[in-house]
Structures are given as C-alpha cells and as structure tokens.
Short mmCIF file of C-alpha atoms in Angstrom, two decimals:
data_model
loop_
_atom_site.label_atom_id
_atom_site.label_comp_id
_atom_site.label_asym_id
_atom_site.label_seq_id
_atom_site.Cartn_x
_atom_site.Cartn_y
_atom_site.Cartn_z
CA MET N 1 6.54 35.43 -12.75
CA PRO N 2 4.72 34.78 -10.06
CA GLN N 3 6.31 33.37 -6.80
CA PRO N 4 6.77 28.86 -6.83
CA LEU N 5 4.74 26.76 -4.91
CA ASN N 6 7.50 24.28 -4.85
CA TYR N 7 4.93 21.12 -3.91
CA LEU N 8 6.71 17.99 -4.68
CA ASN N 9 5.10 14.97 -7.16
CA GLU N 10 3.43 11.36 -5.44
CA THR N 11 5.87 8.81 -5.33
CA ALA N 12 4.61 6.49 -8.68
CA SER N 13 2.85 3.29 -8.23
CA GLN N 14 4.29 0.09 -9.42
CA THR N 15 2.31 -3.16 -9.18
CA ALA N 16 2.44 -4.96 -6.04
CA GLY N 17 3.60 -7.68 -8.23
CA PRO N 18 3.23 -12.09 -7.68
CA TYR N 19 5.89 -12.39 -5.11
CA VAL N 20 3.78 -9.45 -2.94
CA HIS N 21 3.70 -12.29 0.17
CA ILE N 22 7.25 -12.15 0.22
CA GLY N 23 7.51 -8.65 1.57
CA LEU N 24 3.83 -8.77 3.59
CA ILE N 25 2.73 -11.88 4.15
CA PRO N 26 6.37 -14.18 4.11
CA ALA N 27 4.51 -17.03 5.45
CA MET N 28 2.65 -17.54 2.08
CA ALA N 29 6.41 -16.98 0.36
CA GLY N 30 6.58 -20.41 1.87
CA PHE N 31 9.17 -18.43 5.56
CA ASP N 32 9.53 -17.56 8.41
CA ILE N 33 11.09 -14.71 8.92
CA PHE N 34 10.08 -11.82 11.39
CA GLU N 35 9.24 -12.36 15.38
CA LYS N 36 5.95 -10.72 14.98
CA ASN N 37 3.77 -10.75 11.46
CA PHE N 38 0.88 -8.82 10.71
CA SER N 39 -2.43 -11.07 9.30
CA ASN N 40 -5.86 -11.14 8.67
CA VAL N 41 -7.01 -11.21 12.32
CA LEU N 42 -7.61 -7.93 13.81
CA VAL N 43 -9.61 -9.45 16.86
CA SER N 44 -7.90 -10.58 20.81
CA PRO N 45 -10.32 -11.32 23.17
CA ASN N 46 -10.71 -8.52 25.00
CA THR N 47 -12.11 -6.59 21.80
CA LYS N 48 -15.97 -5.38 22.23
CA GLY N 49 -17.94 -6.17 18.52
CA GLU N 50 -20.04 -8.89 17.72
CA ARG N 51 -17.15 -11.58 15.61
CA ILE N 52 -18.06 -11.50 11.58
CA THR N 53 -15.87 -13.49 8.99
CA LEU N 54 -15.38 -11.86 6.47
CA GLU N 55 -14.60 -13.74 3.33
CA GLY N 56 -14.93 -13.09 -0.94
CA LYS N 57 -13.04 -13.52 -3.90
CA VAL N 58 -11.48 -10.57 -6.32
CA LEU N 59 -12.40 -12.54 -10.11
CA ASP N 60 -10.49 -10.43 -13.30
CA GLY N 61 -12.30 -10.23 -16.76
CA THR N 62 -12.91 -14.06 -17.72
CA GLY N 63 -14.92 -14.85 -13.78
CA THR N 64 -11.46 -16.59 -12.59
CA PRO N 65 -10.10 -15.98 -8.88
CA LEU N 66 -7.43 -14.30 -8.84
CA ARG N 67 -4.76 -16.38 -6.73
CA ASP N 68 -2.37 -13.77 -5.53
CA VAL N 69 -3.62 -10.83 -4.74
CA LEU N 70 -3.19 -9.05 -1.07
CA LEU N 71 -6.45 -7.47 -0.11
CA GLU N 72 -6.28 -4.71 3.21
CA ILE N 73 -9.32 -3.28 5.44
CA TRP N 74 -9.10 -0.85 7.60
CA GLN N 75 -12.48 -0.22 9.71
CA ALA N 76 -13.69 1.95 13.01
CA ASN N 77 -14.42 -0.22 16.09
CA ALA N 78 -17.20 -1.37 17.29
CA ALA N 79 -17.95 2.05 18.84
CA GLY N 80 -17.65 3.58 15.22
CA ARG N 81 -14.82 5.13 16.05
CA TYR N 82 -11.35 4.59 14.30
CA ASN N 83 -7.92 3.88 16.33
CA HIS N 84 -6.64 7.39 14.79
CA PRO N 85 -5.01 10.55 16.36
CA ALA N 86 -7.58 12.56 13.28
CA ASP N 87 -10.84 10.62 14.62
CA ARG N 88 -12.54 12.57 17.88
CA SER N 89 -16.01 11.88 17.52
CA ALA N 90 -17.88 10.47 20.36
CA GLY N 91 -17.47 6.86 19.98
CA ALA N 92 -16.02 4.65 23.00
CA PRO N 93 -12.25 3.75 21.95
CA ASP N 94 -10.88 0.28 21.51
CA ASP N 95 -7.01 0.02 22.68
CA GLU N 96 -7.95 -4.24 21.60
CA PHE N 97 -8.96 -3.16 18.04
CA ARG N 98 -6.21 -1.50 15.95
CA GLY N 99 -8.56 -2.05 12.98
CA TRP N 100 -6.28 -3.47 10.44
CA GLY N 101 -5.82 -6.44 8.21
CA ARG N 102 -3.57 -7.99 5.42
CA ALA N 103 -4.57 -11.11 3.86
CA GLY N 104 -3.79 -12.78 0.59
CA SER N 105 -5.59 -15.22 -1.13
CA ASP N 106 -5.94 -18.34 -1.05
CA PHE N 107 -3.14 -20.23 -3.99
CA GLU N 108 -5.50 -22.53 -5.18
CA SER N 109 -9.03 -21.22 -4.93
CA GLY N 110 -8.23 -17.65 -4.36
CA LEU N 111 -10.48 -16.98 -1.54
CA VAL N 112 -9.89 -14.38 1.23
CA THR N 113 -11.19 -14.17 5.01
CA PHE N 114 -10.51 -11.70 7.86
CA GLU N 115 -11.68 -12.35 11.09
CA THR N 116 -12.88 -9.32 12.56
CA ILE N 117 -15.74 -7.27 14.26
CA LYS N 118 -18.58 -5.52 12.24
CA PRO N 119 -17.89 -1.69 13.18
CA GLY N 120 -20.30 0.42 14.17
CA ALA N 121 -22.43 4.02 12.23
CA ILE N 122 -19.58 6.45 11.83
CA THR N 123 -20.63 9.81 12.54
CA ASP N 124 -18.65 12.19 9.98
CA ARG N 125 -17.04 15.75 11.27
CA THR N 126 -19.48 17.15 9.14
CA GLY N 127 -22.34 15.63 11.47
CA ARG N 128 -23.31 12.75 9.34
CA LYS N 129 -24.52 9.87 9.84
CA CYS N 130 -22.58 6.26 7.66
CA ALA N 131 -23.77 3.14 7.15
CA PRO N 132 -21.28 0.82 8.61
CA HIS N 133 -18.47 0.00 6.47
CA VAL N 134 -15.01 -1.17 6.21
CA ASN N 135 -12.38 -0.06 3.56
CA LEU N 136 -10.53 -1.94 1.66
CA TRP N 137 -7.62 -1.76 -0.89
CA ILE N 138 -6.31 -4.36 -3.55
CA VAL N 139 -2.90 -5.00 -4.74
CA ALA N 140 -1.97 -7.67 -7.16
CA ARG N 141 -0.16 -8.35 -9.87
CA GLY N 142 -1.58 -6.64 -13.20
CA ILE N 143 -3.16 -4.06 -10.98
CA ASN N 144 -0.96 -1.11 -11.66
CA ILE N 145 -1.58 0.90 -8.19
CA GLY N 146 -4.50 -0.08 -5.65
CA LEU N 147 -7.76 -0.77 -5.54
CA ASN N 148 -9.85 1.41 -3.43
CA THR N 149 -13.15 0.40 -2.82
CA ARG N 150 -15.53 -0.49 0.33
CA LEU N 151 -17.77 -3.41 1.83
CA TYR N 152 -21.67 -2.83 3.38
CA PHE N 153 -23.33 -5.24 5.21
CA SER N 154 -26.01 -6.53 3.65
CA ASP N 155 -28.47 -6.84 7.30
CA GLU N 156 -27.76 -2.88 7.73
CA GLU N 157 -30.65 -1.85 4.66
CA ALA N 158 -32.34 1.40 6.49
CA ALA N 159 -28.27 2.66 7.06
CA ASN N 160 -27.48 2.00 3.94
CA ALA N 161 -30.26 3.55 2.10
CA ALA N 162 -29.04 6.82 3.67
CA ASP N 163 -25.64 6.37 3.84
CA PRO N 164 -23.95 9.51 1.70
CA VAL N 165 -21.45 7.54 -0.55
CA LEU N 166 -23.54 5.01 -1.39
CA ASN N 167 -25.95 7.18 -3.27
CA LEU N 168 -23.00 9.15 -4.76
CA ILE N 169 -23.31 6.34 -6.81
CA GLU N 170 -25.75 6.75 -9.93
CA GLN N 171 -26.56 3.01 -11.19
CA PRO N 172 -28.82 1.96 -7.83
CA VAL N 173 -27.75 -1.58 -9.10
CA ARG N 174 -24.21 -0.87 -8.71
CA ARG N 175 -24.74 0.23 -4.51
CA LYS N 176 -25.17 -3.75 -4.72
CA THR N 177 -21.68 -4.62 -6.09
CA LEU N 178 -20.68 -2.82 -2.57
CA ILE N 179 -23.20 -4.94 -0.18
CA ALA N 180 -21.47 -8.08 1.70
CA THR N 181 -23.98 -10.84 2.34
CA ARG N 182 -25.21 -11.81 5.58
CA SER N 183 -25.13 -15.89 6.91
CA GLU N 184 -24.85 -17.75 9.59
CA ARG N 185 -22.64 -21.27 8.88
CA ALA N 186 -21.76 -23.37 11.79
CA GLY N 187 -22.39 -20.89 14.35
CA LYS N 188 -20.09 -18.10 13.42
CA ILE N 189 -21.40 -14.96 11.30
CA VAL N 190 -19.94 -14.70 7.61
CA TYR N 191 -20.54 -11.71 5.17
CA SER N 192 -19.75 -13.15 1.83
CA PHE N 193 -18.33 -10.42 -0.47
CA THR N 194 -17.45 -10.38 -4.83
CA ILE N 195 -14.99 -7.93 -6.06
CA ASN N 196 -15.42 -7.89 -10.15
CA LEU N 197 -12.09 -6.04 -11.58
CA GLN N 198 -14.57 -5.65 -14.55
CA GLY N 199 -17.77 -7.09 -16.44
CA PRO N 200 -21.30 -5.99 -15.71
CA GLU N 201 -21.15 -6.20 -12.52
CA GLU N 202 -18.21 -4.25 -12.03
CA THR N 203 -17.33 -3.11 -8.89
CA VAL N 204 -17.82 0.06 -7.89
CA PHE N 205 -14.14 1.19 -6.73
CA PHE N 206 -13.37 5.17 -5.18
CA ASP N 207 -10.68 7.47 -6.62
CA VAL N 208 -10.20 8.31 -2.53
CA MET Q 1 17.62 8.85 -17.97
CA ASN Q 2 17.99 10.98 -14.34
CA ALA Q 3 18.08 9.49 -11.38
CA GLN Q 4 16.19 10.98 -9.12
CA ALA Q 5 17.44 14.31 -9.04
CA PRO Q 6 16.66 16.08 -5.89
CA ALA Q 7 17.25 13.11 -3.46
CA LEU Q 8 20.50 13.97 -2.62
CA ARG Q 9 20.13 16.95 -1.05
CA ASP Q 10 17.53 17.43 1.87
CA PRO Q 11 14.30 18.63 0.16
CA ARG Q 12 13.73 21.20 2.35
CA LEU Q 13 17.57 22.85 2.32
CA ASN Q 14 15.99 25.17 -1.19
CA ARG Q 15 12.01 25.34 0.05
CA PRO Q 16 10.46 27.75 1.78
CA GLU Q 17 8.54 26.32 5.34
CA PRO Q 18 5.51 24.00 4.63
CA LEU Q 19 2.79 25.48 3.51
CA THR Q 20 -0.45 23.90 5.21
CA PRO Q 21 0.12 24.17 9.35
CA PRO Q 22 0.89 21.43 10.94
CA LEU Q 23 -1.91 20.14 12.42
CA GLY Q 24 -4.06 19.68 9.12
CA ASP Q 25 -5.93 16.58 9.52
CA GLY Q 26 -8.30 17.78 6.45
CA GLY Q 27 -8.87 15.23 2.91
CA PHE Q 28 -5.66 14.48 0.92
CA PHE Q 29 -4.41 16.89 -1.96
CA GLN Q 30 -6.54 15.19 -4.97
CA ARG Q 31 -3.91 12.53 -5.82
CA ASP Q 32 -2.70 13.34 -10.01
CA ARG Q 33 -3.73 10.09 -11.67
CA ALA Q 34 -1.42 11.44 -14.50
CA ILE Q 35 1.60 10.43 -13.11
CA HIS Q 36 0.63 6.80 -12.09
CA PRO Q 37 0.21 4.18 -14.08
CA PRO Q 38 -2.97 3.24 -16.25
CA ALA Q 39 -4.99 0.86 -15.00
CA HIS Q 40 -5.10 -0.73 -18.30
CA ALA Q 41 -1.79 -1.38 -19.85
CA PRO Q 42 -1.63 -3.41 -22.46
CA GLY Q 43 2.48 -3.49 -22.60
CA TYR Q 44 1.85 -5.09 -19.47
CA LYS Q 45 -0.12 -8.00 -20.04
CA SER Q 46 -1.87 -8.87 -16.91
CA SER Q 47 -3.13 -5.93 -16.24
CA VAL Q 48 -6.09 -6.10 -19.25
CA LEU Q 49 -7.44 -8.63 -17.44
CA ARG Q 50 -7.36 -7.05 -14.12
CA SER Q 51 -8.27 -3.23 -14.54
CA PRO Q 52 -11.28 -2.33 -13.61
CA ARG Q 53 -13.00 -0.29 -17.11
CA GLN Q 54 -15.15 1.48 -15.29
CA SER Q 55 -14.34 5.06 -13.83
CA LEU Q 56 -13.25 5.53 -10.57
CA LEU Q 57 -15.88 6.73 -8.75
CA SER Q 58 -14.04 10.17 -7.18
CA LEU Q 59 -14.78 10.65 -2.98
CA GLU Q 60 -13.48 13.38 -1.12
CA ASN Q 61 -12.28 12.10 2.22
CA SER Q 62 -14.29 11.42 4.59
CA ILE Q 63 -12.90 10.57 8.15
CA SER Q 64 -12.66 6.17 6.74
CA GLU Q 65 -10.24 7.34 4.77
CA ILE Q 66 -7.61 10.86 6.41
CA THR Q 67 -7.61 7.91 8.99
CA GLY Q 68 -5.52 4.26 8.79
CA PRO Q 69 -3.44 2.31 10.44
CA VAL Q 70 -0.56 3.33 13.37
CA PHE Q 71 2.45 1.50 13.83
CA GLY Q 72 5.36 1.35 16.51
CA HIS Q 73 8.85 -0.08 17.21
CA ASN Q 74 6.69 -3.06 19.00
CA ASP Q 75 5.12 -4.53 16.15
CA LEU Q 76 9.18 -4.55 14.59
CA GLY Q 77 11.85 -6.74 15.35
CA PRO Q 78 15.80 -5.61 15.88
CA LEU Q 79 17.17 -7.23 12.97
CA ASP Q 80 14.09 -6.09 10.55
CA ASN Q 81 15.61 -3.54 8.85
CA ASP Q 82 18.92 -5.80 7.89
CA LEU Q 83 18.35 -8.35 5.09
CA ILE Q 84 22.13 -9.25 4.99
CA ARG Q 85 21.44 -10.78 8.52
CA ASN Q 86 17.82 -11.38 9.43
CA TYR Q 87 17.60 -14.89 7.59
CA ALA Q 88 21.14 -16.02 7.98
CA LYS Q 89 21.63 -19.41 8.42
CA ASP Q 90 25.56 -20.25 8.31
CA GLY Q 91 26.67 -16.29 7.10
CA ASP Q 92 26.57 -13.37 4.72
CA PRO Q 93 24.22 -13.36 1.43
CA VAL Q 94 25.85 -13.16 -1.39
CA GLY Q 95 25.93 -9.74 -3.56
CA GLU Q 96 27.37 -7.00 -3.40
CA ARG Q 97 26.33 -5.13 -0.57
CA ILE Q 98 24.17 -2.12 0.05
CA ILE Q 99 22.74 0.56 1.99
CA VAL Q 100 19.22 2.16 0.88
CA HIS Q 101 18.13 4.93 3.30
CA GLY Q 102 15.87 8.34 2.49
CA ARG Q 103 13.14 9.88 3.60
CA VAL Q 104 9.13 9.44 3.68
CA LEU Q 105 8.04 13.01 2.26
CA ASP Q 106 4.78 14.62 2.01
CA GLU Q 107 4.19 16.55 -1.28
CA THR Q 108 4.21 19.93 1.39
CA GLY Q 109 8.33 18.53 2.05
CA ARG Q 110 7.00 17.85 5.02
CA GLY Q 111 8.61 14.64 6.47
CA VAL Q 112 6.13 11.98 7.17
CA PRO Q 113 7.07 10.16 11.31
CA ASN Q 114 6.52 7.54 12.45
CA THR Q 115 5.60 5.42 9.64
CA LEU Q 116 5.43 1.69 8.15
CA VAL Q 117 7.95 1.27 5.69
CA GLU Q 118 7.92 -2.46 3.93
CA PHE Q 119 10.87 -3.54 1.36
CA TRP Q 120 11.06 -7.22 -0.03
CA GLN Q 121 13.41 -7.95 -3.53
CA ALA Q 122 15.17 -10.94 -5.51
CA ASN Q 123 18.29 -12.20 -4.10
CA ALA Q 124 21.70 -11.21 -5.68
CA GLY Q 125 20.64 -13.65 -8.17
CA GLY Q 126 17.50 -12.52 -9.27
CA ARG Q 127 15.48 -14.91 -7.73
CA TYR Q 128 12.73 -15.08 -5.21
CA ARG Q 129 12.09 -16.92 -2.02
CA HIS Q 130 8.39 -17.48 -2.62
CA LYS Q 131 6.98 -21.06 -3.90
CA LYS Q 132 6.04 -19.45 -6.72
CA ASP Q 133 9.47 -18.25 -8.11
CA THR Q 134 11.27 -20.82 -10.50
CA TYR Q 135 13.81 -19.06 -11.91
CA LEU Q 136 16.70 -21.25 -12.51
CA ALA Q 137 19.24 -18.42 -10.25
CA PRO Q 138 19.66 -20.39 -6.55
CA ILE Q 139 17.66 -20.18 -3.58
CA ASP Q 140 20.22 -18.01 -1.71
CA PRO Q 141 20.27 -19.81 1.53
CA ASN Q 142 21.28 -16.79 3.83
CA PHE Q 143 18.82 -15.14 2.81
CA GLY Q 144 15.15 -14.02 3.52
CA GLY Q 145 14.92 -10.78 0.80
CA CYS Q 146 12.00 -9.08 3.10
CA GLY Q 147 12.12 -6.38 5.88
CA ARG Q 148 10.81 -3.24 7.56
CA ALA Q 149 11.44 -0.12 9.23
CA LEU Q 150 9.61 2.57 10.51
CA THR Q 151 10.51 6.14 9.78
CA ASP Q 152 11.42 8.34 12.43
CA ASP Q 153 10.09 11.90 13.56
CA THR Q 154 12.54 13.54 10.24
CA GLY Q 155 10.75 10.78 8.08
CA TYR Q 156 13.96 9.36 7.95
CA TYR Q 157 14.39 5.46 7.17
CA TYR Q 158 17.69 2.60 6.42
CA PHE Q 159 18.46 -0.60 5.98
CA ARG Q 160 21.38 -2.84 4.42
CA THR Q 161 20.95 -5.49 2.07
CA VAL Q 162 22.70 -7.08 -1.04
CA LYS Q 163 21.97 -5.38 -4.24
CA PRO Q 164 18.91 -7.80 -5.96
CA GLY Q 165 19.63 -9.32 -9.30
CA PRO Q 166 17.86 -8.65 -12.61
CA TYR Q 167 15.21 -11.56 -13.78
CA PRO Q 168 13.35 -12.56 -16.25
CA TRP Q 169 9.82 -13.09 -16.53
CA ARG Q 170 6.87 -14.07 -19.10
CA ASN Q 171 5.60 -11.14 -20.44
CA TYR Q 172 6.76 -11.16 -24.29
CA VAL Q 173 9.46 -14.25 -24.32
CA ASN Q 174 12.29 -11.59 -23.86
CA SER Q 175 11.55 -9.47 -21.21
CA TRP Q 176 13.58 -8.74 -18.03
CA ARG Q 177 12.98 -6.83 -14.97
CA PRO Q 178 15.08 -4.29 -14.15
CA ALA Q 179 17.22 -5.15 -10.25
CA HIS Q 180 14.32 -3.74 -8.20
CA ILE Q 181 13.05 -4.05 -4.42
CA HIS Q 182 9.27 -3.38 -4.09
CA PHE Q 183 8.16 -0.64 -1.16
CA SER Q 184 5.32 -0.50 0.82
CA VAL Q 185 3.77 2.63 2.31
CA PHE Q 186 1.63 3.88 4.86
CA GLY Q 187 1.60 7.11 6.17
CA SER Q 188 -0.73 8.69 8.40
CA GLY Q 189 -4.42 8.25 5.97
CA PHE Q 190 -5.56 5.08 4.48
CA ALA Q 191 -6.02 7.38 1.18
CA GLN Q 192 -1.71 7.49 1.23
CA ARG Q 193 -1.62 4.17 1.65
CA LEU Q 194 1.87 3.11 -1.81
CA ILE Q 195 3.16 0.38 -3.03
CA THR Q 196 5.83 1.21 -5.40
CA GLN Q 197 9.78 -0.38 -6.50
CA MET Q 198 12.92 1.06 -6.54
CA TYR Q 199 15.33 1.05 -9.15
CA PHE Q 200 18.82 1.72 -9.52
CA GLU Q 201 21.02 4.45 -11.80
CA GLY Q 202 22.84 3.25 -14.40
CA ASP Q 203 20.69 -0.10 -15.50
CA PRO Q 204 20.55 -0.72 -18.71
CA LEU Q 205 16.15 -2.51 -18.41
CA ILE Q 206 15.17 0.23 -17.08
CA PRO Q 207 14.19 1.78 -20.30
CA VAL Q 208 13.47 -1.33 -21.46
CA CYS Q 209 10.73 -3.00 -18.84
CA PRO Q 210 7.16 -3.33 -19.22
CA ILE Q 211 5.88 -2.74 -15.69
CA LEU Q 212 8.13 1.10 -15.82
CA THR Q 213 7.09 2.58 -19.16
CA THR Q 214 3.66 1.85 -17.53
CA ILE Q 215 4.13 5.05 -16.32
CA PRO Q 216 3.51 7.64 -18.62
CA ASP Q 217 5.18 10.43 -16.82
CA LYS Q 218 9.18 10.26 -17.77
CA ASP Q 219 10.26 12.85 -14.87
CA ALA Q 220 7.72 10.52 -12.50
CA LEU Q 221 9.79 7.71 -13.74
CA ASP Q 222 12.57 9.01 -13.04
CA ARG Q 223 11.73 9.47 -9.64
CA LEU Q 224 11.73 5.70 -8.56
CA VAL Q 225 15.97 5.42 -9.51
CA ALA Q 226 17.97 6.02 -6.97
CA PRO Q 227 21.17 7.88 -7.72
CA LEU Q 228 24.33 6.25 -6.02
CA ASP Q 229 24.85 7.68 -2.94
CA LEU Q 230 28.43 7.54 -2.19
CA ASN Q 231 28.38 10.22 1.04
CA ALA Q 232 26.09 7.70 2.07
CA SER Q 233 27.99 4.10 1.62
CA THR Q 234 30.26 2.93 4.50
CA PRO Q 235 34.03 2.18 3.01
CA PHE Q 236 34.97 -1.01 2.31
CA ASP Q 237 31.67 -2.39 3.58
CA SER Q 238 28.67 -1.03 1.94
CA LEU Q 239 28.00 1.10 -0.86
CA ALA Q 240 24.47 2.99 -0.37
CA TYR Q 241 21.83 4.48 -2.66
CA ARG Q 242 19.31 6.82 -1.44
CA PHE Q 243 15.47 7.09 -2.50
CA ASP Q 244 12.85 9.32 -1.63
CA ILE Q 245 9.20 8.35 -1.14
CA VAL Q 246 6.21 11.06 -1.49
CA LEU Q 247 3.01 10.64 -0.09
CA ARG Q 248 0.18 12.67 -0.79
CA GLY Q 249 -0.48 15.97 1.04
CA GLN Q 250 -2.79 16.40 3.38
CA ARG Q 251 -4.94 20.25 3.32
CA SER Q 252 -5.97 21.80 6.47
CA THR Q 253 -9.18 22.94 7.45
CA TYR Q 254 -8.94 26.91 8.16
CA PHE Q 255 -11.93 27.66 9.08
CA GLU Q 256 -15.61 25.79 9.74
CA ASN Q 257 -18.89 27.07 7.63
CA ARG Q 258 -21.62 25.82 8.83
CA THR Q 259 -25.17 26.71 8.47
CA ALA Q 260 -26.36 29.60 10.80
CA GLY Q 261 -27.81 28.55 13.51
CA ASN Q 262 -25.86 24.74 14.08
#
C-alpha cells in the first residue's frame, strides 16, 4: 500500500433555496436586522473609475425571468487590479473599492442591478492581457450548485477578440452570450445582460 | 446514516502536515463534480428548468478566480453570531437552544482564516421570516433567523440559535424538508464560493428529502449531517452541534516556467 494522501473532500453544495434573502439580503426578505448590510452598490464617492450600472435578468428554460435569484459579482478596479493580496500586478490599488457586491432580483420583474465601475483590463500573472470583465456567480432555488460566468463589455471589441477566455469558447456565437451591451440612459451608462439558463442562446457557464 | 464522522476530533490530529506550502496561491484543486448534486436533478423539480444543458467550460484558474472579496470585523456587528439575541424584541425566541460550531477547512486540512460565514434558517416551528413564506406555522416575534461570523486564525467559527423545525414544501404533495441551516462561505478566492445546508444527526426526514438526495455520493451526503457534540454544549443552557465545512484546496506554484530569453 502506498502512503495515504489524506486530502479532505469539498463539502457538497446545496441549493440556496427560495429564502436566500433572509441570510444574505434580509431587507429583501422584509426585515431589518444587521447594523451593516452588503448590497448591490460597489462604489463610494471616492472610488476611482467610470460609473456604470449593470442591469440584467436570468431566464429559465421557458424564457421566464427568475424572480428569486441572487447574483454576486467580483471584479477588478478601474486600473485592472483586484483588491486581494494575491493580485500583485502593476495596477494601482483602490482602497475605496472592494470589488464585490450582491443583488437579489426584483420579486416582480426579475430585474437585477449593480452600481459599480467599469473594471480595467487585467494582466494575468503569466503576462497575458485579459479584456475587462466582471465575474458573476448565480444561486437560486432549483440551482444545485452556484453557476459561474463572466460579463464582458460591448465597447471593448478589440480586447474581447483577443481575450484568452472568450477564445476558449469553440463557437463564436456562444461568446456573445457573455457580452453586456452598453447604452446611455438619462446620463447614466448602463450595460445590459441576459443570462439564459437553457435554450439555443444558453449562456456559457464555467467550471472554475 | 453516519453523521459527519471525523467531525468530533480536530482533523489535524490524524493528519500529516499540510501538503502544500503556506503561501500557495496557484489555482484551486479541480472540483470533484461527482460529490456535488448535478444541475439537472429531476427529483428536485425546480432544477429542471433552471439547469444548464451545455457542458460547463473548464477554466484554468486565472487571477479572477484565485482572488475574492476580503471581509473584516468592521463588516459585522457584535450580535451577528447570536441568533437568540440579534432580533429579540421582548424575550428569547421559542425553541431548543443550540450552539453550532466547527471549522472551515480546505482540502489539505488547513483552516481557512478570517473568512465570512453566513447562515439562515426557519424558526422552531419551521417558518421563515420572509415575505414569500406562507406556511401556517407562526412567525416568532423574537427570531430573525440569520447571522454571520468571521472565522478566527484557525478557521473556527461558532454561533448560537434555536433548532429550526421541519416544514412542508411544494415538490411532491407531501414533501418535507428536514431541519436544516443554510450556510454561505467565501474562502480566499471566488472559485471557492459555496452555499450548502447543514442537517441534524438522527433526523428521519434526511433520507427522504428530494433536495438532500440530489447528492449522488453517500459519504458527501453524510458530511452535511452535524453530530450532537455534548462536549461543546453548555450545561443547563444549550446543546451543541458540530459542523465542519471543507472548501477547495489550492495548488502552489513551485517553479516559474518561462520561455528561454524571457
């Protein structure tokens, strides 16, 4: 018998369920309990970068918006640097930007929004340039293990065309499922996205 | 049903030293999907229209997955890990008083320090304080049902609450959830993000739960069942249950490989 390796096994995932708001966004469940709450607003007045709104829906296999879904985003700052000790890239850190937020979908419309900044292009540790993107994590009733995907930006065509992750996607038509569309609305920059859980336009999800 | 078998002893006691150097910040160990529920699990009906049908695209971890949000004590309030007191209005909530404690570890057995653990649950009667829950069991005016904690330097966390009750839900006409507490855990990188549920040793609803039985691996299922931990209970006050949570391990970069000339 060789020596045992003795690794532990990851704890199994379970659905977040329909009442995920109680734990993660109690105000949406209908009550006020914590002094400090996490939210869908990632920016403070002193955060550096272009203010943007991310706005989207998650659709089930019939095209119906999920109205009990919870999304989290994780992104680099305007200089392309993550607020985390493992990121030792050259971009300037921004203490006014954690880079993380969470949002529940509206119980009627299913709309999800984040108020954030557009991240900068990222230089990976191998020196690769990666197009600006936002990492997305999706949980809900009926989702047994959180879904990972990314949002890229429609006005970054050249960077997107060279992005190593987008280029991993075999079918160019499926790359489009990760591109959020830029528009301007009442002076605000809005990037719109749709996550399709199933169907011919199913969003690309990653096994990270 | 074996309750979480190794939970009562410190997992470090029977283990060699961690297999990776302490500052490893390579990619995470590949996720073993065979121990997780599949996205499409028809016995849990809500999963049918909410499960991707294409293969997941395997992504070698980049800096986007290795990093993740960092939280600190400034994010929390003093009562956040005390569900008996954090929503009390005119007395304590109804129910069995319990302590839940354990460690957040990674797959090498190392504690995950300073990571955010969030938890939420129904009250003792099986009713959630949520505007969408209409179960006929009453709301407890003194119980909110959520809390959070930051692990210490060794990955240890604890909180106090009342034991949640089982409740019916619409899957089959007579489906009941075993008593459970939902957990959300971060780890150090976004690829470790995990939501799961903790169950209680001896609950007869465990083997018939359509959500719990989505897990294809019996050992993985058993590891979601917290054993009674009498040694950690407070006499004449609270029983205790122990629940360890394991997040993905992380590889180390031993050597930098660069093309000659770079």
